[in-house]
XYZ file of C-alpha atoms in Angstrom:
475
model
C -101.077 22.812 67.109
C -99.389 19.405 66.900
C -99.782 18.887 63.161
C -96.015 18.851 62.614
C -95.769 15.674 64.742
C -96.503 13.942 61.421
C -93.984 14.938 58.752
C -94.951 16.596 55.475
C -95.843 14.565 52.415
C -93.033 15.364 49.918
C -95.018 14.194 46.873
C -97.883 16.553 47.712
C -95.419 19.420 48.124
C -93.815 18.570 44.778
C -97.246 18.336 43.104
C -98.181 21.906 43.987
C -94.636 23.156 43.607
C -94.691 21.899 40.014
C -97.639 24.224 39.329
C -95.678 27.130 40.772
C -92.689 26.113 38.641
C -94.860 26.399 35.525
C -95.870 29.873 36.657
C -92.235 30.824 37.269
C -91.354 29.590 33.785
C -94.118 31.703 32.258
C -92.802 34.657 34.256
C -89.404 34.263 32.555
C -90.961 34.540 29.090
C -92.025 38.171 29.601
C -88.507 39.748 29.520
C -87.821 38.145 26.133
C -90.351 40.594 24.603
C -88.249 43.503 25.844
C -85.059 41.776 24.681
C -86.516 41.391 21.168
C -87.644 45.032 21.147
C -84.135 46.257 21.946
C -82.468 43.791 19.572
C -80.853 41.686 22.308
C -81.596 38.478 20.412
C -79.177 36.189 22.248
C -80.739 37.219 25.564
C -84.219 36.643 24.113
C -83.119 33.168 23.058
C -81.786 32.481 26.563
C -85.094 33.442 28.164
C -87.046 31.418 25.586
C -85.075 28.220 26.126
C -85.000 28.468 29.911
C -88.624 29.575 30.269
C -90.071 26.864 28.013
C -87.847 24.178 29.562
C -89.029 25.082 33.048
C -92.675 25.080 31.954
C -92.226 21.644 30.360
C -90.540 20.163 33.434
C -93.204 21.618 35.716
C -95.964 20.206 33.511
C -94.267 16.799 33.411
C -93.986 16.591 37.205
C -97.560 17.806 37.604
C -98.895 15.043 35.355
C -96.805 12.287 36.942
C -97.314 13.101 40.621
C -100.455 11.926 42.471
C -103.141 14.382 43.589
C -103.561 15.306 47.237
C -104.860 18.055 49.501
C -102.408 20.394 51.178
C -102.242 20.573 54.946
C -101.052 23.738 56.689
C -97.511 22.456 57.040
C -97.257 21.687 53.328
C -98.542 25.175 52.496
C -95.881 26.654 54.789
C -93.173 24.607 53.095
C -94.264 25.768 49.644
C -94.290 29.397 50.820
C -90.722 28.933 52.088
C -89.460 27.202 48.946
C -91.033 29.217 46.125
C -89.111 32.486 46.623
C -85.560 31.063 46.689
C -86.510 28.621 43.937
C -87.924 31.363 41.697
C -84.780 33.404 42.368
C -82.610 30.420 41.408
C -84.473 30.028 38.111
C -84.224 33.768 37.377
C -80.514 33.811 38.205
C -79.762 31.445 35.299
C -80.657 33.944 32.514
C -79.167 36.751 34.617
C -75.735 35.140 34.685
C -75.889 33.945 31.065
C -76.957 37.355 29.721
C -74.564 39.537 31.732
C -71.563 37.340 32.510
C -72.061 37.952 36.247
C -70.831 35.222 38.618
C -73.746 32.989 39.569
C -73.632 34.117 43.213
C -74.028 37.749 42.098
C -76.817 36.800 39.689
C -78.574 34.861 42.463
C -78.130 37.838 44.820
C -79.735 40.116 42.212
C -82.595 37.666 41.623
C -83.269 37.257 45.352
C -83.202 41.031 45.720
C -85.749 41.187 42.910
C -88.207 38.498 43.949
C -88.149 39.665 47.591
C -88.713 43.292 46.433
C -85.565 44.471 48.205
C -83.552 46.390 45.619
C -79.991 45.890 46.876
C -77.781 45.410 43.827
C -74.371 44.005 42.940
C -74.918 44.211 39.160
C -72.385 45.968 36.923
C -73.299 49.391 35.526
C -73.060 48.132 31.920
C -76.150 45.858 31.955
C -78.617 46.320 29.096
C -82.323 47.196 29.036
C -83.500 43.561 29.028
C -81.743 42.947 32.336
C -83.075 46.209 33.832
C -86.616 45.291 32.850
C -86.250 41.666 33.975
C -85.289 42.573 37.528
C -88.060 45.221 37.801
C -90.518 42.647 36.445
C -89.240 40.166 39.026
C -89.944 42.718 41.772
C -93.444 43.291 40.441
C -94.224 39.572 40.502
C -92.647 39.172 43.943
C -94.573 42.177 45.266
C -98.061 40.767 44.823
C -96.774 37.305 45.652
C -96.061 34.512 43.198
C -98.601 32.296 44.940
C -101.406 34.863 44.535
C -100.859 35.020 40.769
C -100.711 31.227 40.475
C -103.902 30.882 42.534
C -105.695 33.143 40.091
C -104.614 31.176 37.019
C -103.686 27.574 37.780
C -105.026 26.201 41.078
C -108.755 25.392 41.334
C -110.798 26.561 44.355
C -110.713 24.292 47.386
C -108.959 23.575 50.662
C -105.482 23.641 49.146
C -106.106 27.004 47.479
C -107.429 28.401 50.769
C -104.356 27.282 52.696
C -101.933 28.609 50.104
C -103.729 31.967 50.185
C -103.833 32.093 53.989
C -100.091 31.436 54.268
C -99.229 34.095 51.700
C -101.846 36.663 52.780
C -103.251 36.040 56.279
C -105.881 38.800 56.062
C -109.592 38.087 55.676
C -110.368 37.444 51.979
C -112.006 40.323 50.093
C -114.424 37.920 48.386
C -116.167 34.702 49.525
C -113.581 32.517 47.762
C -109.812 32.853 47.846
C -109.566 32.479 44.053
C -111.962 35.389 43.615
C -109.972 37.347 46.209
C -106.729 36.615 44.338
C -108.292 37.986 41.165
C -109.398 41.171 42.946
C -105.923 41.661 44.448
C -104.223 41.217 41.073
C -106.715 43.592 39.435
C -106.015 46.242 42.094
C -102.278 45.672 41.691
C -102.445 46.041 37.906
C -104.564 49.192 38.203
C -102.112 50.786 40.652
C -99.231 49.878 38.342
C -101.014 51.443 35.368
C -101.690 54.619 37.360
C -98.034 54.742 38.402
C -96.862 54.367 34.808
C -99.224 57.095 33.565
C -98.176 59.670 36.161
C -94.469 58.895 35.749
C -94.625 59.090 31.963
C -96.761 62.233 32.069
C -94.309 63.709 34.582
C -91.484 63.555 32.066
C -89.898 60.137 32.633
C -88.899 58.331 29.390
C -91.172 55.459 28.342
C -88.855 52.576 29.228
C -87.853 54.153 32.543
C -91.522 54.770 33.397
C -92.388 51.115 32.778
C -89.520 49.825 34.943
C -90.109 52.331 37.746
C -93.851 51.664 37.798
C -93.139 47.952 38.274
C -90.564 48.489 41.013
C -92.324 51.385 42.795
C -95.787 49.845 43.263
C -94.103 46.626 44.410
C -92.043 48.789 46.827
C -89.008 47.128 45.273
C -86.668 50.000 44.513
C -84.743 48.833 41.457
C -84.040 51.782 39.177
C -82.821 52.132 35.611
C -80.392 54.799 36.840
C -77.243 53.959 38.841
C -78.041 56.956 41.100
C -81.628 55.720 41.677
C -84.170 58.583 41.843
C -81.292 61.064 42.028
C -80.647 60.276 38.361
C -83.688 62.350 37.412
C -83.436 66.139 37.663
C -85.956 68.260 39.526
C -88.461 67.389 42.237
C -91.392 66.233 40.075
C -90.230 62.688 39.305
C -89.059 61.903 42.877
C -92.468 63.152 44.094
C -94.295 60.882 41.620
C -92.082 57.931 42.584
C -93.035 58.555 46.219
C -96.748 58.518 45.326
C -96.275 55.240 43.473
C -94.461 53.670 46.436
C -97.181 54.784 48.848
C -99.869 53.174 46.683
C -98.134 49.831 47.213
C -97.366 50.376 50.907
C -101.011 50.671 52.013
C -103.339 47.759 52.697
C -104.865 46.654 49.388
C -108.229 46.004 51.045
C -108.575 49.796 51.379
C -108.962 50.378 47.660
C -112.346 48.642 47.124
C -113.662 50.578 50.153
C -112.479 53.868 48.636
C -114.854 53.352 45.726
C -117.803 53.459 48.133
C -116.381 56.060 50.532
C -113.586 58.436 49.554
C -112.722 59.046 53.228
C -112.497 55.348 54.160
C -108.709 55.492 54.121
C -108.694 57.801 57.158
C -110.635 55.244 59.211
C -107.904 52.655 58.684
C -105.742 52.437 61.790
C -102.659 51.305 59.839
C -102.914 54.321 57.530
C -103.142 56.712 60.491
C -100.134 55.149 62.239
C -98.215 55.171 58.953
C -98.701 58.936 58.743
C -97.637 59.353 62.376
C -94.429 57.361 61.842
C -93.758 59.253 58.603
C -94.156 62.687 60.214
C -91.922 61.711 63.135
C -89.329 60.339 60.716
C -89.368 63.471 58.538
C -88.945 65.772 61.537
C -86.092 63.715 62.988
C -84.323 63.471 59.618
C -84.677 67.217 59.097
C -83.222 67.806 62.568
C -80.212 65.541 61.914
C -79.534 67.316 58.586
C -79.766 70.810 60.081
C -76.588 72.782 59.380
C -75.324 70.199 56.884
C -77.649 71.164 54.015
C -79.820 74.124 53.113
C -83.308 74.034 54.700
C -84.957 73.423 51.319
C -82.592 70.594 50.407
C -82.840 69.113 53.894
C -86.638 69.078 53.756
C -86.613 67.489 50.295
C -84.217 64.749 51.399
C -86.103 64.173 54.651
C -89.529 63.771 53.017
C -88.370 61.507 50.194
C -86.093 59.266 52.263
C -88.542 58.950 55.166
C -91.294 57.702 52.854
C -88.820 55.551 50.929
C -87.604 53.819 54.115
C -91.036 53.481 55.743
C -92.679 52.119 52.599
C -89.591 49.856 52.226
C -89.277 50.962 48.586
C -85.604 51.887 48.900
C -85.268 54.585 46.259
C -82.868 57.401 47.100
C -82.188 60.982 46.050
C -78.920 61.180 47.966
C -75.878 58.990 48.633
C -76.933 57.307 51.887
C -73.302 56.736 52.865
C -72.724 60.508 53.074
C -75.566 61.111 55.531
C -74.805 61.792 59.217
C -74.974 58.860 61.624
C -78.124 60.319 63.178
C -79.899 60.329 59.796
C -78.940 56.703 59.166
C -80.233 55.786 62.634
C -83.631 57.364 61.840
C -83.814 55.569 58.490
C -82.895 52.289 60.201
C -85.785 52.671 62.660
C -88.202 53.452 59.812
C -87.023 50.358 57.929
C -87.808 48.270 60.995
C -91.366 49.618 61.085
C -92.235 49.017 57.422
C -95.621 49.389 55.739
C -99.086 47.969 56.261
C -100.084 44.341 56.567
C -101.802 43.437 53.295
C -99.449 45.587 51.214
C -96.304 44.939 49.191
C -94.117 46.556 51.878
C -91.731 44.703 54.182
C -90.478 45.355 57.706
C -92.094 44.245 60.945
C -95.351 45.839 59.667
C -97.461 48.510 61.316
C -100.327 46.286 62.478
C -97.936 44.085 64.458
C -96.454 47.153 66.157
C -99.937 48.464 66.960
C -100.814 45.177 68.641
C -97.568 45.200 70.616
C -98.280 48.755 71.779
C -101.762 47.629 72.836
C -100.185 44.758 74.803
C -97.890 47.205 76.636
C -100.843 49.486 77.355
C -102.891 46.548 78.643
C -100.083 45.444 80.985
C -100.047 48.895 82.618
C -103.847 49.130 82.770
C -104.064 45.772 84.567
C -102.267 47.282 87.586
C -105.247 49.609 88.151
C -107.959 46.968 87.765
C -109.171 44.130 90.007
C -107.384 40.850 89.343
C -110.648 39.185 88.249
C -111.492 41.916 85.705
C -111.716 40.756 82.082
C -109.635 42.946 79.778
C -109.629 41.620 76.218
C -106.966 42.924 73.894
C -108.629 44.972 71.162
C -107.579 46.899 68.066
C -110.551 49.155 67.348
C -113.512 46.762 67.749
C -111.647 43.567 66.917
C -110.550 41.264 69.734
C -107.004 39.978 69.242
C -106.659 36.299 70.082
C -103.848 35.126 72.371
C -102.435 32.898 69.621
C -101.937 35.920 67.365
C -100.082 37.745 70.144
C -97.823 34.704 70.606
C -97.150 34.604 66.855
C -96.293 38.314 66.770
C -93.998 38.079 69.788
C -92.259 35.067 68.241
C -91.853 36.877 64.929
C -90.434 40.051 66.509
C -88.044 38.013 68.683
C -86.765 36.033 65.686
C -86.557 39.217 63.595
C -84.415 40.848 66.285
C -82.254 37.738 66.664
C -81.563 37.533 62.918
C -80.781 41.269 62.882
C -78.274 40.943 65.744
C -76.506 37.840 64.391
C -76.274 39.194 60.837
C -74.977 42.580 62.011
C -72.363 40.843 64.167
C -71.061 38.936 61.122
C -70.677 42.229 59.249
C -68.857 43.751 62.213
C -66.425 40.814 62.230
C -65.516 41.848 58.683
C -64.491 45.306 59.869
C -67.650 47.332 59.277
C -68.871 49.754 61.928
C -71.841 48.955 64.158
C -74.139 51.608 62.664
C -73.364 50.695 59.046
C -73.692 46.962 59.764
C -77.097 47.403 61.391
C -78.210 49.716 58.579
C -77.276 47.293 55.781
C -78.770 44.254 57.514
C -81.942 46.185 58.416
C -82.294 47.161 54.763
C -82.047 43.531 53.618
C -84.231 42.098 56.391
C -86.860 44.793 55.849
C -86.687 44.228 52.055
C -85.900 47.939 51.616
C -82.819 48.210 49.405
C -81.175 51.343 50.771
C -77.414 50.917 51.139
C -74.802 52.903 53.017
C -72.176 51.667 50.563
C -71.407 48.167 51.827
C -73.345 46.202 49.207
C -71.323 45.812 46.014
C -69.880 43.155 43.719
C -66.616 43.374 45.700
C -68.341 42.383 48.940
C -67.087 39.047 50.389
C -69.110 35.992 49.366
C -70.035 35.258 52.998
C -71.630 38.687 53.404
C -73.519 38.274 50.142
C -74.833 35.000 51.530
C -75.878 36.664 54.774
C -77.804 39.359 52.916
C -79.412 36.751 50.650
C -80.679 34.868 53.700
C -81.834 38.120 55.321
C -83.770 39.161 52.200
C -85.479 35.776 51.996
C -86.311 35.809 55.709
C -87.707 39.320 55.374
C -89.995 38.410 52.464
C -91.074 34.978 53.691
C -91.368 36.402 57.228
C -89.003 33.981 58.982
C -91.325 31.353 60.472
C -92.051 29.370 57.244
C -88.328 29.228 56.428
C -87.526 28.048 59.962
C -90.209 25.349 59.685
C -88.652 24.267 56.368
C -85.386 23.616 58.255
C -87.107 22.071 61.295
C -86.089 18.339 61.393
C -89.538 17.151 62.524
C -90.998 18.723 59.361
C -89.426 15.916 57.349
C -88.720 13.056 59.761
C -91.069 11.553 62.346
C -89.347 11.259 65.724
């Protein structure tokens, strides 16, 4: 509890960060294949130079810095640093290949690595850029640290702490390295399934690749300026929804499905997800009544409810044209988010379940003797008091960031509902926009959304600890 009384060891942080830098450099080499395929040779050269330079610098630091075991605070610091740092590295080829201002390129990279999907990119970007940002979402979806654990970091205490910070669930295998491998295998399989169904459903090859990467990661970047609305018919939006849902459910469910096909229905997060989705669809349909035909209203309601709740952020309609009531429903769904242990953002369903159990327990206590023991349980698992404190702290900070960020947008002349919607989309790493996010947006508001996206992906507390003075200086 009092570990932060002693400050972090910067050299240890840099040692493990150098490994992650090598991984980020390797990540940048993948888009050059697409650039070569489409004949964008200057862009391929940019990715080659930057990627290899980053790998070399990471390797150099790794060899020069002394070894050491990570403590929890160092693992938290690395979790807070790696996402903005990876976005910074990715923004360099973005700005060099498109001519975008660096702030816009950094915004796009943060939106990618946090799996948000808000965009300020021009409509004239080429296929290498479109693939690169979808690829960035795919890597950010599973978690950069998980991939690095599988490849670079040997098993041990440091690996365990890095895994626990990035994915606090019980490991699927006895070792965290083995668990990381299983998670990546599941992720790759889901991505392959998504690509197959999208391509078989009529989506062009390149579009299917990009959408598979951004859908399973619940990222939301599309190759079409109109997002899913750029594809005619209902088949492709339906298949995109299936792909998003595969990423929004707890990954630990998939190994259990092999043994029992009905195991998914025993998962409490899955059941609550369906409840929230049904409520959202009905409310959206009600708010659209009289403004669209029943068939069109149902189509919009189903797609957008799942898109908001899974935090994927694809759209089949211009969100800015929806009634205020519809935007309010979508905002609430973006707050909820997907399952813990998935690629989705938001507050997460398991946290909300625990909070509902706390409220229920408070009322039940009034009907019981004062000395009665009433442990807080979710199914058969007892929830420790420390976890409740952590959840309450997270929800409070989440709400505080939402209020402050929305207020800044309101000071710039945007309405309350649109301000809350846009900030909720960034903080929930969703990517739906009511029309505020654009290249013409003031630099301050871009900065606010960048911070919100990072806070939403890192989940606030690690980033706050990074800025906590006692983290670095002993008082």
